[in-house]
Amino acid sequence: MASPLLVPICLLTNQLSLNDLQALQAHVASLMTAEPVAIKAGEVVLVGENTYAHVGRPELGTFNVLPAAAEEKILTPNQLRQEVIKMADSKGKAFKAGWRKLVLNRGMVENVFGILEECYSEIRRKNSNPEGWKTARELGGRDTLKWQRFKLRVISYLYEKGSFGSPEEEEGFHDFEDTAGGCDEIAWDAACYLLEHPEWQAK
Protein backbone atom coordinates (compact mmCIF):
# COMPACT_ATOMS: atom_id res chain seq x y z
CA MET A 1 0.00 0.00 0.00
CA ALA A 2 1.40 3.41 -0.93
CA SER A 3 2.45 5.80 1.81
CA PRO A 4 -0.36 8.25 2.73
CA LEU A 5 2.18 11.05 2.24
CA LEU A 6 2.77 10.23 -1.42
CA VAL A 7 -0.76 11.00 -2.62
CA PRO A 8 -0.93 14.58 -1.31
CA ILE A 9 2.64 15.25 -2.40
CA CYS A 10 1.78 14.12 -5.92
CA LEU A 11 -0.85 16.85 -6.10
CA LEU A 12 2.00 19.37 -6.19
CA THR A 13 3.29 18.14 -9.53
CA ASN A 14 1.31 20.60 -11.64
CA GLN A 15 2.80 23.50 -9.67
CA LEU A 16 6.50 22.58 -9.79
CA SER A 17 9.27 22.91 -12.34
CA LEU A 18 11.03 19.86 -13.79
CA ASN A 19 14.05 20.48 -11.55
CA ASP A 20 11.86 20.66 -8.47
CA LEU A 21 10.03 17.49 -9.49
CA GLN A 22 13.34 15.68 -9.82
CA ALA A 23 14.42 17.01 -6.42
CA LEU A 24 11.10 15.90 -4.94
CA GLN A 25 11.56 12.43 -6.43
CA ALA A 26 15.01 12.15 -4.83
CA HIS A 27 13.66 13.47 -1.53
CA VAL A 28 10.82 10.96 -1.44
CA ALA A 29 13.26 8.16 -2.29
CA SER A 30 15.48 9.19 0.62
CA LEU A 31 12.49 9.18 2.95
CA MET A 32 11.94 5.51 2.18
CA THR A 33 15.04 4.69 4.24
CA ALA A 34 14.33 7.15 7.02
CA GLU A 35 12.10 7.00 10.06
CA PRO A 36 8.46 7.99 9.38
CA VAL A 37 7.81 11.72 9.80
CA ALA A 38 4.37 13.04 10.66
CA ILE A 39 3.38 16.13 8.70
CA LYS A 40 0.91 18.36 10.51
CA ALA A 41 -1.36 21.14 9.30
CA GLY A 42 0.35 24.51 9.32
CA GLU A 43 3.86 23.14 8.80
CA VAL A 44 6.15 24.22 6.01
CA VAL A 45 8.03 21.42 4.26
CA LEU A 46 10.78 21.42 1.66
CA VAL A 47 9.65 19.86 -1.60
CA GLY A 48 12.45 20.97 -3.92
CA GLU A 49 15.86 22.60 -3.98
CA ASN A 50 14.38 26.05 -3.28
CA THR A 51 10.67 25.36 -3.12
CA TYR A 52 8.59 25.01 0.01
CA ALA A 53 4.99 24.03 0.52
CA HIS A 54 2.64 25.13 3.27
CA VAL A 55 0.55 22.23 4.51
CA GLY A 56 -3.13 23.01 4.80
CA ARG A 57 -4.98 19.77 5.50
CA PRO A 58 -2.60 16.91 4.63
CA GLU A 59 -5.35 14.32 4.78
CA LEU A 60 -7.08 16.15 1.91
CA GLY A 61 -3.89 16.88 0.02
CA THR A 62 -4.16 20.66 0.39
CA PHE A 63 -0.66 22.03 -0.18
CA ASN A 64 0.20 25.57 -1.22
CA VAL A 65 3.57 26.17 -2.90
CA LEU A 66 5.40 29.08 -1.31
CA PRO A 67 7.86 31.40 -3.08
CA ALA A 68 11.47 30.27 -2.86
CA ALA A 69 13.47 31.93 -0.12
CA ALA A 70 16.38 34.02 -1.33
CA GLU A 71 19.63 32.07 -1.02
CA GLU A 72 23.23 33.14 -1.10
CA LYS A 73 24.98 32.57 -4.39
CA ILE A 74 27.13 29.49 -4.56
CA LEU A 75 30.88 29.91 -4.88
CA THR A 76 32.56 29.63 -8.26
CA PRO A 77 35.23 26.95 -8.84
CA ASN A 78 37.93 29.62 -8.64
CA GLN A 79 36.54 31.00 -5.38
CA LEU A 80 36.52 27.50 -3.92
CA ARG A 81 40.15 26.95 -4.90
CA GLN A 82 41.16 30.29 -3.40
CA GLU A 83 39.45 29.35 -0.12
CA VAL A 84 41.54 26.19 0.01
CA ILE A 85 44.78 27.99 -0.90
CA LYS A 86 44.25 30.35 2.06
CA MET A 87 44.30 27.40 4.47
CA ALA A 88 48.10 27.36 4.19
CA ASP A 89 48.64 31.10 4.76
CA SER A 90 50.52 30.48 8.01
CA LYS A 91 52.95 27.97 6.50
CA GLY A 92 56.42 28.53 5.14
CA LYS A 93 57.23 29.56 1.58
CA ALA A 94 58.02 26.06 0.30
CA PHE A 95 54.86 24.57 1.80
CA LYS A 96 52.65 27.33 0.41
CA ALA A 97 54.15 26.95 -3.06
CA GLY A 98 53.55 23.20 -3.05
CA TRP A 99 50.05 23.61 -1.62
CA ARG A 100 49.16 26.14 -4.29
CA LYS A 101 50.38 23.77 -7.00
CA LEU A 102 48.37 20.94 -5.43
CA VAL A 103 45.23 23.07 -5.66
CA LEU A 104 45.71 24.79 -9.01
CA ASN A 105 47.63 22.22 -11.05
CA ARG A 106 46.80 18.82 -9.60
CA GLY A 107 43.05 19.17 -9.06
CA MET A 108 43.00 18.28 -5.37
CA VAL A 109 39.84 20.29 -4.65
CA GLU A 110 37.98 18.71 -7.55
CA ASN A 111 39.15 15.25 -6.50
CA VAL A 112 37.95 15.59 -2.91
CA PHE A 113 34.71 17.25 -3.99
CA GLY A 114 34.15 14.44 -6.47
CA ILE A 115 34.50 11.81 -3.75
CA LEU A 116 32.02 13.67 -1.55
CA GLU A 117 29.57 14.07 -4.42
CA GLU A 118 29.65 10.31 -4.98
CA CYS A 119 28.72 9.65 -1.36
CA TYR A 120 26.16 12.50 -1.13
CA SER A 121 23.20 10.13 -1.00
CA GLU A 122 24.91 7.67 1.34
CA ILE A 123 25.70 10.19 4.07
CA ARG A 124 22.01 11.18 4.11
CA ARG A 125 20.85 7.62 4.85
CA LYS A 126 20.37 6.35 8.38
CA ASN A 127 21.56 2.83 7.62
CA SER A 128 24.92 4.01 6.23
CA ASN A 129 25.48 7.04 8.46
CA PRO A 130 23.52 6.34 11.67
CA GLU A 131 25.04 9.15 13.73
CA GLY A 132 25.09 11.96 11.19
CA TRP A 133 22.34 11.40 8.61
CA LYS A 134 19.99 14.01 10.11
CA THR A 135 22.70 16.68 10.09
CA ALA A 136 23.59 15.71 6.52
CA ARG A 137 20.04 16.38 5.36
CA GLU A 138 20.21 19.88 6.82
CA LEU A 139 22.97 20.71 4.32
CA GLY A 140 20.42 20.99 1.52
CA GLY A 141 20.81 20.00 -2.10
CA ARG A 142 23.96 19.52 -4.12
CA ASP A 143 23.83 23.02 -5.62
CA THR A 144 23.70 24.94 -2.35
CA LEU A 145 26.19 27.09 -0.49
CA LYS A 146 25.73 24.96 2.64
CA TRP A 147 26.88 21.85 0.81
CA GLN A 148 29.84 23.72 -0.69
CA ARG A 149 30.84 25.03 2.72
CA PHE A 150 30.63 21.54 4.16
CA LYS A 151 32.93 20.16 1.46
CA LEU A 152 35.39 22.95 2.25
CA ARG A 153 35.21 21.97 5.92
CA VAL A 154 36.10 18.40 4.97
CA ILE A 155 39.18 19.66 3.14
CA SER A 156 40.06 21.88 6.10
CA TYR A 157 39.71 18.92 8.47
CA LEU A 158 41.86 16.70 6.25
CA TYR A 159 44.41 19.50 6.01
CA GLU A 160 44.58 19.81 9.81
CA LYS A 161 45.03 16.05 10.11
CA GLY A 162 47.88 16.03 7.60
CA SER A 163 46.01 13.84 5.13
CA PHE A 164 47.38 15.77 2.15
CA GLY A 165 51.00 15.19 3.09
CA SER A 166 53.76 17.80 2.89
CA PRO A 167 56.90 18.70 0.90
CA GLU A 168 59.01 17.04 3.59
CA GLU A 169 57.48 13.63 2.98
CA GLU A 170 59.03 11.28 0.44
CA GLU A 171 55.83 11.20 -1.63
CA GLY A 172 55.15 14.91 -1.17
CA PHE A 173 51.57 16.14 -1.33
CA HIS A 174 48.63 13.81 -1.96
CA ASP A 175 46.02 14.98 -4.45
CA PHE A 176 43.36 12.34 -3.58
CA GLU A 177 43.11 11.21 -7.19
CA ASP A 178 44.04 7.56 -6.64
CA THR A 179 41.09 6.14 -4.71
CA ALA A 180 42.79 2.73 -4.74
CA GLY A 181 45.00 4.15 -2.01
CA GLY A 182 42.04 4.58 0.30
CA CYS A 183 41.54 8.32 -0.05
CA ASP A 184 37.81 7.86 -0.62
CA GLU A 185 37.49 6.12 2.75
CA ILE A 186 39.53 8.90 4.36
CA ALA A 187 37.20 11.54 2.90
CA TRP A 188 34.12 9.54 3.97
CA ASP A 189 35.41 9.19 7.54
CA ALA A 190 36.16 12.93 7.67
CA ALA A 191 32.68 13.81 6.42
CA CYS A 192 31.02 11.52 8.96
CA TYR A 193 33.15 12.92 11.78
CA LEU A 194 32.21 16.50 10.94
CA LEU A 195 28.52 15.61 10.73
CA GLU A 196 28.76 14.02 14.18
CA HIS A 197 30.88 16.89 15.55
CA PRO A 198 29.58 20.13 14.00
CA GLU A 199 31.42 22.09 16.70
CA TRP A 200 34.82 21.23 15.15
CA GLN A 201 36.82 24.28 14.11
CA ALA A 202 40.13 24.59 12.26
CA LYS A 203 43.02 25.82 14.39
Tab-separated table of C-alpha atoms in Angstrom:
chain	number	residue	atom	x	y	z
A	1	MET	CA	0.000	0.000	0.000
A	2	ALA	CA	1.400	3.407	-0.929
A	3	SER	CA	2.450	5.798	1.809
A	4	PRO	CA	-0.357	8.253	2.731
A	5	LEU	CA	2.180	11.049	2.239
A	6	LEU	CA	2.771	10.229	-1.417
A	7	VAL	CA	-0.756	11.001	-2.622
A	8	PRO	CA	-0.929	14.578	-1.306
A	9	ILE	CA	2.638	15.250	-2.400
A	10	CYS	CA	1.779	14.121	-5.916
A	11	LEU	CA	-0.855	16.854	-6.100
A	12	LEU	CA	2.005	19.366	-6.191
A	13	THR	CA	3.291	18.144	-9.533
A	14	ASN	CA	1.310	20.603	-11.638
A	15	GLN	CA	2.804	23.505	-9.674
A	16	LEU	CA	6.501	22.577	-9.787
A	17	SER	CA	9.267	22.914	-12.341
A	18	LEU	CA	11.031	19.861	-13.786
A	19	ASN	CA	14.055	20.477	-11.552
A	20	ASP	CA	11.857	20.658	-8.474
A	21	LEU	CA	10.027	17.490	-9.485
A	22	GLN	CA	13.344	15.684	-9.819
A	23	ALA	CA	14.417	17.008	-6.423
A	24	LEU	CA	11.104	15.897	-4.941
A	25	GLN	CA	11.564	12.428	-6.428
A	26	ALA	CA	15.014	12.153	-4.831
A	27	HIS	CA	13.660	13.471	-1.534
A	28	VAL	CA	10.816	10.956	-1.444
A	29	ALA	CA	13.261	8.163	-2.289
A	30	SER	CA	15.476	9.194	0.622
A	31	LEU	CA	12.486	9.185	2.945
A	32	MET	CA	11.941	5.508	2.182
A	33	THR	CA	15.038	4.688	4.240
A	34	ALA	CA	14.327	7.151	7.025
A	35	GLU	CA	12.097	6.997	10.057
A	36	PRO	CA	8.458	7.995	9.381
A	37	VAL	CA	7.809	11.718	9.805
A	38	ALA	CA	4.370	13.036	10.660
A	39	ILE	CA	3.381	16.135	8.696
A	40	LYS	CA	0.914	18.356	10.507
A	41	ALA	CA	-1.361	21.136	9.304
A	42	GLY	CA	0.346	24.512	9.324
A	43	GLU	CA	3.856	23.136	8.805
A	44	VAL	CA	6.146	24.222	6.009
A	45	VAL	CA	8.029	21.423	4.265
A	46	LEU	CA	10.784	21.419	1.664
A	47	VAL	CA	9.646	19.862	-1.599
A	48	GLY	CA	12.448	20.970	-3.921
A	49	GLU	CA	15.859	22.595	-3.975
A	50	ASN	CA	14.379	26.050	-3.278
A	51	THR	CA	10.666	25.359	-3.116
A	52	TYR	CA	8.592	25.008	0.010
A	53	ALA	CA	4.986	24.033	0.519
A	54	HIS	CA	2.641	25.130	3.270
A	55	VAL	CA	0.555	22.234	4.514
A	56	GLY	CA	-3.135	23.007	4.797
A	57	ARG	CA	-4.983	19.765	5.504
A	58	PRO	CA	-2.598	16.905	4.629
A	59	GLU	CA	-5.348	14.319	4.775
A	60	LEU	CA	-7.078	16.147	1.909
A	61	GLY	CA	-3.887	16.884	0.020
A	62	THR	CA	-4.158	20.662	0.391
A	63	PHE	CA	-0.664	22.034	-0.181
A	64	ASN	CA	0.205	25.568	-1.223
A	65	VAL	CA	3.565	26.165	-2.900
A	66	LEU	CA	5.400	29.075	-1.313
A	67	PRO	CA	7.864	31.404	-3.075
A	68	ALA	CA	11.466	30.271	-2.858
A	69	ALA	CA	13.472	31.931	-0.119
A	70	ALA	CA	16.382	34.020	-1.329
A	71	GLU	CA	19.630	32.070	-1.021
A	72	GLU	CA	23.231	33.138	-1.098
A	73	LYS	CA	24.975	32.571	-4.387
A	74	ILE	CA	27.133	29.485	-4.558
A	75	LEU	CA	30.884	29.912	-4.884
A	76	THR	CA	32.564	29.631	-8.260
A	77	PRO	CA	35.233	26.950	-8.838
A	78	ASN	CA	37.933	29.617	-8.643
A	79	GLN	CA	36.544	30.997	-5.384
A	80	LEU	CA	36.523	27.495	-3.917
A	81	ARG	CA	40.152	26.948	-4.900
A	82	GLN	CA	41.164	30.292	-3.398
A	83	GLU	CA	39.447	29.352	-0.124
A	84	VAL	CA	41.543	26.191	0.014
A	85	ILE	CA	44.775	27.990	-0.900
A	86	LYS	CA	44.246	30.351	2.061
A	87	MET	CA	44.303	27.400	4.466
A	88	ALA	CA	48.105	27.359	4.186
A	89	ASP	CA	48.644	31.095	4.759
A	90	SER	CA	50.518	30.484	8.011
A	91	LYS	CA	52.949	27.969	6.495
A	92	GLY	CA	56.425	28.534	5.136
A	93	LYS	CA	57.227	29.563	1.579
A	94	ALA	CA	58.019	26.055	0.302
A	95	PHE	CA	54.865	24.568	1.796
A	96	LYS	CA	52.645	27.330	0.415
A	97	ALA	CA	54.148	26.952	-3.057
A	98	GLY	CA	53.549	23.196	-3.047
A	99	TRP	CA	50.048	23.610	-1.625
A	100	ARG	CA	49.160	26.141	-4.288
A	101	LYS	CA	50.384	23.772	-7.000
A	102	LEU	CA	48.374	20.942	-5.433
A	103	VAL	CA	45.227	23.066	-5.655
A	104	LEU	CA	45.706	24.785	-9.007
A	105	ASN	CA	47.634	22.221	-11.052
A	106	ARG	CA	46.800	18.819	-9.600
A	107	GLY	CA	43.054	19.172	-9.060
A	108	MET	CA	42.996	18.281	-5.374
A	109	VAL	CA	39.842	20.290	-4.647
A	110	GLU	CA	37.978	18.712	-7.546
A	111	ASN	CA	39.151	15.247	-6.498
A	112	VAL	CA	37.945	15.590	-2.906
A	113	PHE	CA	34.707	17.252	-3.988
A	114	GLY	CA	34.146	14.437	-6.473
A	115	ILE	CA	34.504	11.809	-3.748
A	116	LEU	CA	32.024	13.668	-1.546
A	117	GLU	CA	29.567	14.066	-4.420
A	118	GLU	CA	29.651	10.315	-4.983
A	119	CYS	CA	28.717	9.650	-1.362
A	120	TYR	CA	26.162	12.503	-1.132
A	121	SER	CA	23.196	10.131	-0.997
A	122	GLU	CA	24.911	7.668	1.338
A	123	ILE	CA	25.695	10.192	4.071
A	124	ARG	CA	22.011	11.177	4.109
A	125	ARG	CA	20.845	7.625	4.850
A	126	LYS	CA	20.374	6.349	8.384
A	127	ASN	CA	21.565	2.834	7.615
A	128	SER	CA	24.918	4.006	6.226
A	129	ASN	CA	25.477	7.045	8.461
A	130	PRO	CA	23.522	6.340	11.673
A	131	GLU	CA	25.044	9.153	13.729
A	132	GLY	CA	25.093	11.961	11.186
A	133	TRP	CA	22.339	11.403	8.608
A	134	LYS	CA	19.994	14.010	10.107
A	135	THR	CA	22.705	16.677	10.086
A	136	ALA	CA	23.594	15.711	6.516
A	137	ARG	CA	20.038	16.381	5.358
A	138	GLU	CA	20.211	19.877	6.816
A	139	LEU	CA	22.970	20.710	4.324
A	140	GLY	CA	20.421	20.987	1.518
A	141	GLY	CA	20.814	19.995	-2.099
A	142	ARG	CA	23.962	19.524	-4.119
A	143	ASP	CA	23.833	23.020	-5.617
A	144	THR	CA	23.704	24.944	-2.354
A	145	LEU	CA	26.188	27.090	-0.486
A	146	LYS	CA	25.729	24.962	2.642
A	147	TRP	CA	26.883	21.847	0.805
A	148	GLN	CA	29.835	23.724	-0.694
A	149	ARG	CA	30.839	25.027	2.725
A	150	PHE	CA	30.635	21.536	4.165
A	151	LYS	CA	32.932	20.162	1.460
A	152	LEU	CA	35.394	22.947	2.246
A	153	ARG	CA	35.206	21.972	5.922
A	154	VAL	CA	36.095	18.404	4.974
A	155	ILE	CA	39.185	19.657	3.136
A	156	SER	CA	40.060	21.881	6.104
A	157	TYR	CA	39.710	18.921	8.469
A	158	LEU	CA	41.855	16.701	6.248
A	159	TYR	CA	44.413	19.500	6.008
A	160	GLU	CA	44.584	19.813	9.811
A	161	LYS	CA	45.027	16.050	10.111
A	162	GLY	CA	47.881	16.035	7.603
A	163	SER	CA	46.011	13.836	5.131
A	164	PHE	CA	47.376	15.767	2.150
A	165	GLY	CA	51.002	15.193	3.091
A	166	SER	CA	53.761	17.800	2.893
A	167	PRO	CA	56.897	18.701	0.898
A	168	GLU	CA	59.012	17.038	3.592
A	169	GLU	CA	57.479	13.625	2.978
A	170	GLU	CA	59.034	11.280	0.442
A	171	GLU	CA	55.831	11.197	-1.626
A	172	GLY	CA	55.149	14.906	-1.174
A	173	PHE	CA	51.572	16.141	-1.327
A	174	HIS	CA	48.633	13.806	-1.959
A	175	ASP	CA	46.015	14.975	-4.452
A	176	PHE	CA	43.363	12.343	-3.581
A	177	GLU	CA	43.115	11.211	-7.188
A	178	ASP	CA	44.039	7.559	-6.641
A	179	THR	CA	41.085	6.141	-4.714
A	180	ALA	CA	42.788	2.731	-4.741
A	181	GLY	CA	45.000	4.149	-2.012
A	182	GLY	CA	42.037	4.575	0.303
A	183	CYS	CA	41.544	8.319	-0.047
A	184	ASP	CA	37.815	7.862	-0.624
A	185	GLU	CA	37.494	6.115	2.749
A	186	ILE	CA	39.530	8.899	4.356
A	187	ALA	CA	37.203	11.545	2.900
A	188	TRP	CA	34.124	9.543	3.970
A	189	ASP	CA	35.409	9.194	7.538
A	190	ALA	CA	36.160	12.925	7.666
A	191	ALA	CA	32.678	13.815	6.416
A	192	CYS	CA	31.022	11.517	8.958
A	193	TYR	CA	33.151	12.916	11.778
A	194	LEU	CA	32.209	16.503	10.937
A	195	LEU	CA	28.523	15.608	10.733
A	196	GLU	CA	28.756	14.021	14.183
A	197	HIS	CA	30.879	16.890	15.553
A	198	PRO	CA	29.577	20.133	13.995
A	199	GLU	CA	31.417	22.086	16.698
A	200	TRP	CA	34.823	21.227	15.150
A	201	GLN	CA	36.824	24.278	14.107
A	202	ALA	CA	40.127	24.586	12.261
A	203	LYS	CA	43.023	25.819	14.390
